[in-house]
mmCIF file of N, CA and C in Angstrom:
data_model
loop_
_atom_site.group_PDB
_atom_site.id
_atom_site.type_symbol
_atom_site.label_atom_id
_atom_site.label_comp_id
_atom_site.label_asym_id
_atom_site.label_seq_id
_atom_site.Cartn_x
_atom_site.Cartn_y
_atom_site.Cartn_z
ATOM 1 N N UNK A 278 20.072 76.380 -3.814
ATOM 2 C CA UNK A 278 19.120 76.272 -4.792
ATOM 3 C C UNK A 278 18.858 74.701 -4.672
ATOM 4 N N UNK A 279 17.864 74.340 -5.290
ATOM 5 C CA UNK A 279 17.399 72.973 -5.402
ATOM 6 C C UNK A 279 18.666 72.244 -5.943
ATOM 7 N N UNK A 280 18.859 72.730 -7.382
ATOM 8 C CA UNK A 280 19.996 71.943 -8.204
ATOM 9 C C UNK A 280 21.221 71.888 -7.522
ATOM 10 N N UNK A 281 21.775 72.844 -6.644
ATOM 11 C CA UNK A 281 22.936 72.723 -6.076
ATOM 12 C C UNK A 281 22.816 71.518 -4.951
ATOM 13 N N UNK A 282 21.766 71.524 -4.142
ATOM 14 C CA UNK A 282 21.251 70.532 -2.982
ATOM 15 C C UNK A 282 21.542 69.322 -3.999
ATOM 16 N N UNK A 283 20.962 69.106 -4.958
ATOM 17 C CA UNK A 283 20.762 67.755 -5.542
ATOM 18 C C UNK A 283 22.491 67.285 -5.989
ATOM 19 N N UNK A 284 23.335 68.198 -6.654
ATOM 20 C CA UNK A 284 24.609 68.089 -6.671
ATOM 21 C C UNK A 284 25.394 67.448 -5.608
ATOM 22 N N UNK A 285 25.289 68.109 -4.482
ATOM 23 C CA UNK A 285 25.823 67.800 -3.208
ATOM 24 C C UNK A 285 25.104 66.385 -2.877
ATOM 25 N N UNK A 286 23.928 65.973 -2.876
ATOM 26 C CA UNK A 286 23.567 64.879 -2.456
ATOM 27 C C UNK A 286 24.127 63.660 -3.297
ATOM 28 N N UNK A 287 24.365 64.035 -4.650
ATOM 29 C CA UNK A 287 24.984 62.965 -5.751
ATOM 30 C C UNK A 287 26.571 62.905 -5.060
ATOM 31 N N UNK A 288 27.206 63.960 -4.802
ATOM 32 C CA UNK A 288 28.678 63.863 -4.447
ATOM 33 C C UNK A 288 28.623 63.019 -3.130
ATOM 34 N N UNK A 289 27.593 63.403 -2.392
ATOM 35 C CA UNK A 289 27.675 62.513 -1.008
ATOM 36 C C UNK A 289 27.536 60.862 -1.146
ATOM 37 N N UNK A 290 26.690 60.796 -2.052
ATOM 38 C CA UNK A 290 26.338 59.356 -2.572
ATOM 39 C C UNK A 290 27.710 58.609 -3.107
ATOM 40 N N UNK A 291 28.209 59.429 -4.059
ATOM 41 C CA UNK A 291 29.543 59.081 -4.582
ATOM 42 C C UNK A 291 30.570 58.582 -3.661
ATOM 43 N N UNK A 292 30.766 59.597 -2.666
ATOM 44 C CA UNK A 292 31.787 59.479 -1.851
ATOM 45 C C UNK A 292 31.579 58.355 -0.956
ATOM 46 N N UNK A 293 30.139 57.965 -0.634
ATOM 47 C CA UNK A 293 30.094 56.728 0.316
ATOM 48 C C UNK A 293 30.460 55.565 -0.205
ATOM 49 N N UNK A 294 30.400 55.460 -1.620
ATOM 50 C CA UNK A 294 30.697 54.441 -2.317
ATOM 51 C C UNK A 294 32.138 54.129 -2.458
ATOM 52 N N UNK A 295 33.023 55.153 -2.431
ATOM 53 C CA UNK A 295 34.469 54.775 -2.418
ATOM 54 C C UNK A 295 35.010 53.824 -1.591
ATOM 55 N N UNK A 296 35.867 52.836 -1.898
ATOM 56 C CA UNK A 296 36.440 51.675 -1.270
ATOM 57 C C UNK A 296 37.537 52.353 -0.277
ATOM 58 N N UNK A 297 37.272 53.347 0.626
ATOM 59 C CA UNK A 297 38.373 53.675 1.293
ATOM 60 C C UNK A 297 37.900 53.677 2.843
ATOM 61 N N UNK A 298 38.831 53.778 3.656
ATOM 62 C CA UNK A 298 38.372 53.813 5.236
ATOM 63 C C UNK A 298 38.221 55.039 5.617
ATOM 64 N N UNK A 299 38.728 56.362 5.391
ATOM 65 C CA UNK A 299 38.430 57.653 5.811
ATOM 66 C C UNK A 299 38.165 58.370 4.604
ATOM 67 N N UNK A 300 37.171 59.564 5.048
ATOM 68 C CA UNK A 300 36.864 60.470 4.268
ATOM 69 C C UNK A 300 36.617 61.669 4.975
ATOM 70 N N UNK A 301 37.411 62.748 4.438
ATOM 71 C CA UNK A 301 37.667 64.104 5.006
ATOM 72 C C UNK A 301 37.021 65.194 4.170
ATOM 73 N N UNK A 302 36.358 66.036 4.458
ATOM 74 C CA UNK A 302 35.542 66.963 3.507
ATOM 75 C C UNK A 302 35.689 68.244 4.186
ATOM 76 N N UNK A 303 36.073 69.395 3.438
ATOM 77 C CA UNK A 303 36.162 70.726 3.626
ATOM 78 C C UNK A 303 35.393 71.413 2.478
ATOM 79 N N UNK A 304 34.642 72.460 2.966
ATOM 80 C CA UNK A 304 34.042 73.460 1.933
ATOM 81 C C UNK A 304 34.926 74.567 1.680
ATOM 82 N N UNK A 305 34.676 75.357 0.494
ATOM 83 C CA UNK A 305 35.361 76.316 -0.008
ATOM 84 C C UNK A 305 34.511 77.327 -0.580
ATOM 85 N N UNK A 306 34.925 78.488 -1.161
ATOM 86 C CA UNK A 306 34.356 79.675 -1.624
ATOM 87 C C UNK A 306 33.550 79.425 -2.674
ATOM 88 N N UNK A 307 33.159 78.091 -3.346
ATOM 89 C CA UNK A 307 32.440 77.905 -4.399
ATOM 90 C C UNK A 307 31.475 76.968 -3.846
ATOM 91 N N UNK A 308 31.228 76.653 -2.666
ATOM 92 C CA UNK A 308 30.240 75.816 -1.939
ATOM 93 C C UNK A 308 29.332 76.492 -1.341
ATOM 94 N N UNK A 309 28.534 77.408 -1.854
ATOM 95 C CA UNK A 309 27.329 78.200 -1.078
ATOM 96 C C UNK A 309 26.346 77.013 -0.807
ATOM 97 N N UNK A 310 26.211 76.180 -1.256
ATOM 98 C CA UNK A 310 25.255 75.190 -0.760
ATOM 99 C C UNK A 310 25.371 74.655 0.481
ATOM 100 N N UNK A 311 26.745 74.386 0.731
ATOM 101 C CA UNK A 311 27.306 73.854 1.918
ATOM 102 C C UNK A 311 27.134 74.983 3.113
ATOM 103 N N UNK A 312 27.545 76.309 2.768
ATOM 104 C CA UNK A 312 27.420 77.313 3.669
ATOM 105 C C UNK A 312 25.959 77.469 4.013
ATOM 106 N N UNK A 313 24.839 77.268 3.200
ATOM 107 C CA UNK A 313 23.464 77.528 3.585
ATOM 108 C C UNK A 313 23.135 76.235 4.285
ATOM 109 N N UNK A 314 23.404 75.224 4.137
ATOM 110 C CA UNK A 314 23.139 73.953 5.070
ATOM 111 C C UNK A 314 23.658 74.044 6.311
ATOM 112 N N UNK A 315 24.959 74.670 6.625
ATOM 113 C CA UNK A 315 25.382 74.690 7.951
ATOM 114 C C UNK A 315 26.295 73.508 8.150
ATOM 115 N N UNK A 316 27.119 73.595 9.104
ATOM 116 C CA UNK A 316 27.840 72.345 9.320
ATOM 117 C C UNK A 316 27.215 71.075 9.775
ATOM 118 N N UNK A 317 26.139 71.429 10.445
ATOM 119 C CA UNK A 317 25.426 69.888 10.928
ATOM 120 C C UNK A 317 24.822 69.447 9.855
ATOM 121 N N UNK A 318 24.118 70.250 8.838
ATOM 122 C CA UNK A 318 23.284 69.874 7.775
ATOM 123 C C UNK A 318 24.443 69.063 6.672
ATOM 124 N N UNK A 319 25.708 69.589 6.533
ATOM 125 C CA UNK A 319 26.524 68.921 5.826
ATOM 126 C C UNK A 319 26.783 67.699 6.155
ATOM 127 N N UNK A 320 27.042 67.437 7.532
ATOM 128 C CA UNK A 320 27.485 66.453 8.167
ATOM 129 C C UNK A 320 26.312 65.392 8.110
ATOM 130 N N UNK A 321 25.117 65.686 8.218
ATOM 131 C CA UNK A 321 24.056 64.905 7.968
ATOM 132 C C UNK A 321 23.864 64.206 6.576
ATOM 133 N N UNK A 322 24.173 65.106 5.757
ATOM 134 C CA UNK A 322 24.254 64.834 4.419
ATOM 135 C C UNK A 322 25.537 63.846 3.900
ATOM 136 N N UNK A 323 26.463 64.315 4.336
ATOM 137 C CA UNK A 323 27.760 63.491 4.077
ATOM 138 C C UNK A 323 27.822 62.252 5.121
ATOM 139 N N UNK A 324 26.951 61.670 5.433
ATOM 140 C CA UNK A 324 27.146 60.740 6.368
ATOM 141 C C UNK A 324 28.258 59.708 6.097
ATOM 142 N N UNK A 325 29.152 59.566 7.283
ATOM 143 C CA UNK A 325 29.917 58.824 7.019
ATOM 144 C C UNK A 325 31.480 59.165 6.797
ATOM 145 N N UNK A 326 31.278 60.600 6.336
ATOM 146 C CA UNK A 326 32.475 61.406 6.222
ATOM 147 C C UNK A 326 32.840 62.484 7.250
ATOM 148 N N UNK A 327 33.925 62.834 7.567
ATOM 149 C CA UNK A 327 34.242 63.796 8.502
ATOM 150 C C UNK A 327 34.214 65.193 7.891
ATOM 151 N N UNK A 328 33.310 66.185 8.160
ATOM 152 C CA UNK A 328 33.390 67.411 7.546
ATOM 153 C C UNK A 328 33.909 68.317 8.580
ATOM 154 N N UNK A 329 34.973 68.980 7.929
ATOM 155 C CA UNK A 329 35.789 69.973 9.070
ATOM 156 C C UNK A 329 35.389 71.415 8.749
ATOM 157 N N UNK A 330 34.799 72.146 9.576
ATOM 158 C CA UNK A 330 34.566 73.655 9.510
ATOM 159 C C UNK A 330 35.303 74.346 10.553
ATOM 160 N N UNK A 331 36.505 74.819 10.507
ATOM 161 C CA UNK A 331 37.212 75.444 11.563
ATOM 162 C C UNK A 331 37.470 74.523 12.505
ATOM 163 N N UNK A 332 37.943 73.337 12.400
ATOM 164 C CA UNK A 332 38.348 72.386 13.495
ATOM 165 C C UNK A 332 39.268 71.491 12.793
ATOM 166 N N UNK A 333 39.755 70.668 13.942
ATOM 167 C CA UNK A 333 40.765 69.357 13.601
ATOM 168 C C UNK A 333 40.240 68.197 13.600
ATOM 169 N N UNK A 334 40.923 67.258 13.025
ATOM 170 C CA UNK A 334 40.580 65.646 13.580
ATOM 171 C C UNK A 334 42.069 65.022 13.349
ATOM 172 N N UNK A 335 41.949 63.855 13.852
ATOM 173 C CA UNK A 335 43.279 63.182 13.844
ATOM 174 C C UNK A 335 42.568 61.795 13.193
ATOM 175 N N UNK A 336 43.281 61.199 11.945
ATOM 176 C CA UNK A 336 42.924 60.262 11.131
ATOM 177 C C UNK A 336 43.999 59.691 10.743
ATOM 178 N N UNK A 337 43.957 58.292 11.262
ATOM 179 C CA UNK A 337 45.086 57.059 10.831
ATOM 180 C C UNK A 337 46.259 57.879 11.218
ATOM 181 N N UNK A 338 46.278 58.526 12.438
ATOM 182 C CA UNK A 338 47.614 59.103 12.796
ATOM 183 C C UNK A 338 48.147 60.417 12.362
ATOM 184 N N UNK A 339 47.404 60.931 11.166
ATOM 185 C CA UNK A 339 47.735 62.460 10.751
ATOM 186 C C UNK A 339 46.540 63.349 11.112
ATOM 187 N N UNK A 340 47.070 64.479 11.665
ATOM 188 C CA UNK A 340 46.333 65.550 12.145
ATOM 189 C C UNK A 340 45.943 66.529 10.843
ATOM 190 N N UNK A 341 44.524 66.786 10.891
ATOM 191 C CA UNK A 341 43.912 67.488 9.705
ATOM 192 C C UNK A 341 43.290 68.459 10.173
ATOM 193 N N UNK A 342 43.552 69.777 9.713
ATOM 194 C CA UNK A 342 42.802 70.925 10.245
ATOM 195 C C UNK A 342 41.921 71.364 8.839
ATOM 196 N N UNK A 343 40.917 71.856 9.067
ATOM 197 C CA UNK A 343 40.085 72.243 7.893
ATOM 198 C C UNK A 343 39.185 73.460 7.873
ATOM 199 N N UNK A 344 39.136 74.300 7.048
ATOM 200 C CA UNK A 344 38.456 75.497 7.383
ATOM 201 C C UNK A 344 38.146 75.820 6.006
ATOM 202 N N UNK A 345 36.593 76.234 5.876
ATOM 203 C CA UNK A 345 36.449 76.519 4.437
ATOM 204 C C UNK A 345 36.687 78.179 4.128
ATOM 205 N N UNK A 346 37.151 78.772 5.163
ATOM 206 C CA UNK A 346 37.361 80.412 4.830
ATOM 207 C C UNK A 346 38.012 80.602 3.639
ATOM 208 N N UNK A 347 37.819 81.574 2.914
ATOM 209 C CA UNK A 347 38.515 81.893 1.667
ATOM 210 C C UNK A 347 38.557 83.354 1.807
ATOM 211 N N UNK A 348 39.806 83.952 1.830
ATOM 212 C CA UNK A 348 40.104 85.327 1.768
ATOM 213 C C UNK A 348 40.247 85.634 0.464
ATOM 214 N N UNK A 349 39.534 86.880 -0.102
ATOM 215 C CA UNK A 349 39.704 87.111 -1.481
ATOM 216 C C UNK A 349 38.404 87.673 -2.053
ATOM 217 N N UNK A 350 38.352 88.115 -3.426
ATOM 218 C CA UNK A 350 37.118 88.713 -3.917
ATOM 219 C C UNK A 350 36.874 87.618 -5.111
ATOM 220 N N UNK A 351 35.540 87.154 -5.072
ATOM 221 C CA UNK A 351 34.933 86.070 -5.867
ATOM 222 C C UNK A 351 33.600 86.292 -5.984
ATOM 223 N N UNK A 352 33.076 85.977 -7.132
ATOM 224 C CA UNK A 352 31.767 85.960 -7.367
ATOM 225 C C UNK A 352 30.904 84.715 -6.620
ATOM 226 N N UNK A 353 31.847 83.887 -6.143
ATOM 227 C CA UNK A 353 31.331 82.770 -5.353
ATOM 228 C C UNK A 353 31.969 82.928 -3.993
ATOM 229 N N UNK A 354 31.261 83.912 -3.307
ATOM 230 C CA UNK A 354 31.428 84.146 -2.032
ATOM 231 C C UNK A 354 31.227 83.301 -0.784
ATOM 232 N N UNK A 355 30.876 82.226 -0.823
ATOM 233 C CA UNK A 355 30.536 81.488 0.287
ATOM 234 C C UNK A 355 31.831 81.347 1.089
ATOM 235 N N UNK A 356 31.530 81.447 2.391
ATOM 236 C CA UNK A 356 32.639 81.225 3.265
ATOM 237 C C UNK A 356 33.611 82.413 3.249
ATOM 238 N N UNK A 357 33.274 83.266 2.559
ATOM 239 C CA UNK A 357 34.275 84.540 2.656
ATOM 240 C C UNK A 357 33.801 85.506 3.514
ATOM 241 N N UNK A 358 34.822 86.256 4.386
ATOM 242 C CA UNK A 358 34.283 87.283 5.329
ATOM 243 C C UNK A 358 33.886 88.372 4.575
#
């Protein structure tokens, strides 16, 4: 919904302002707006960050695997099978 997308855009702006060299982002079961945007949409919104969706990246010598998959039962069912 419109409010969730605004919150994501605000989070993306905040993340871009952090004085850090690397930013890695992974969605989860409360991230319905991310699920609706799809991986490429999230990557466009969070420009400058690395968004992982069932994939890995090496950052500063550290291998990171990220998956939004959440097994369980929740009213917040984004990324749940």
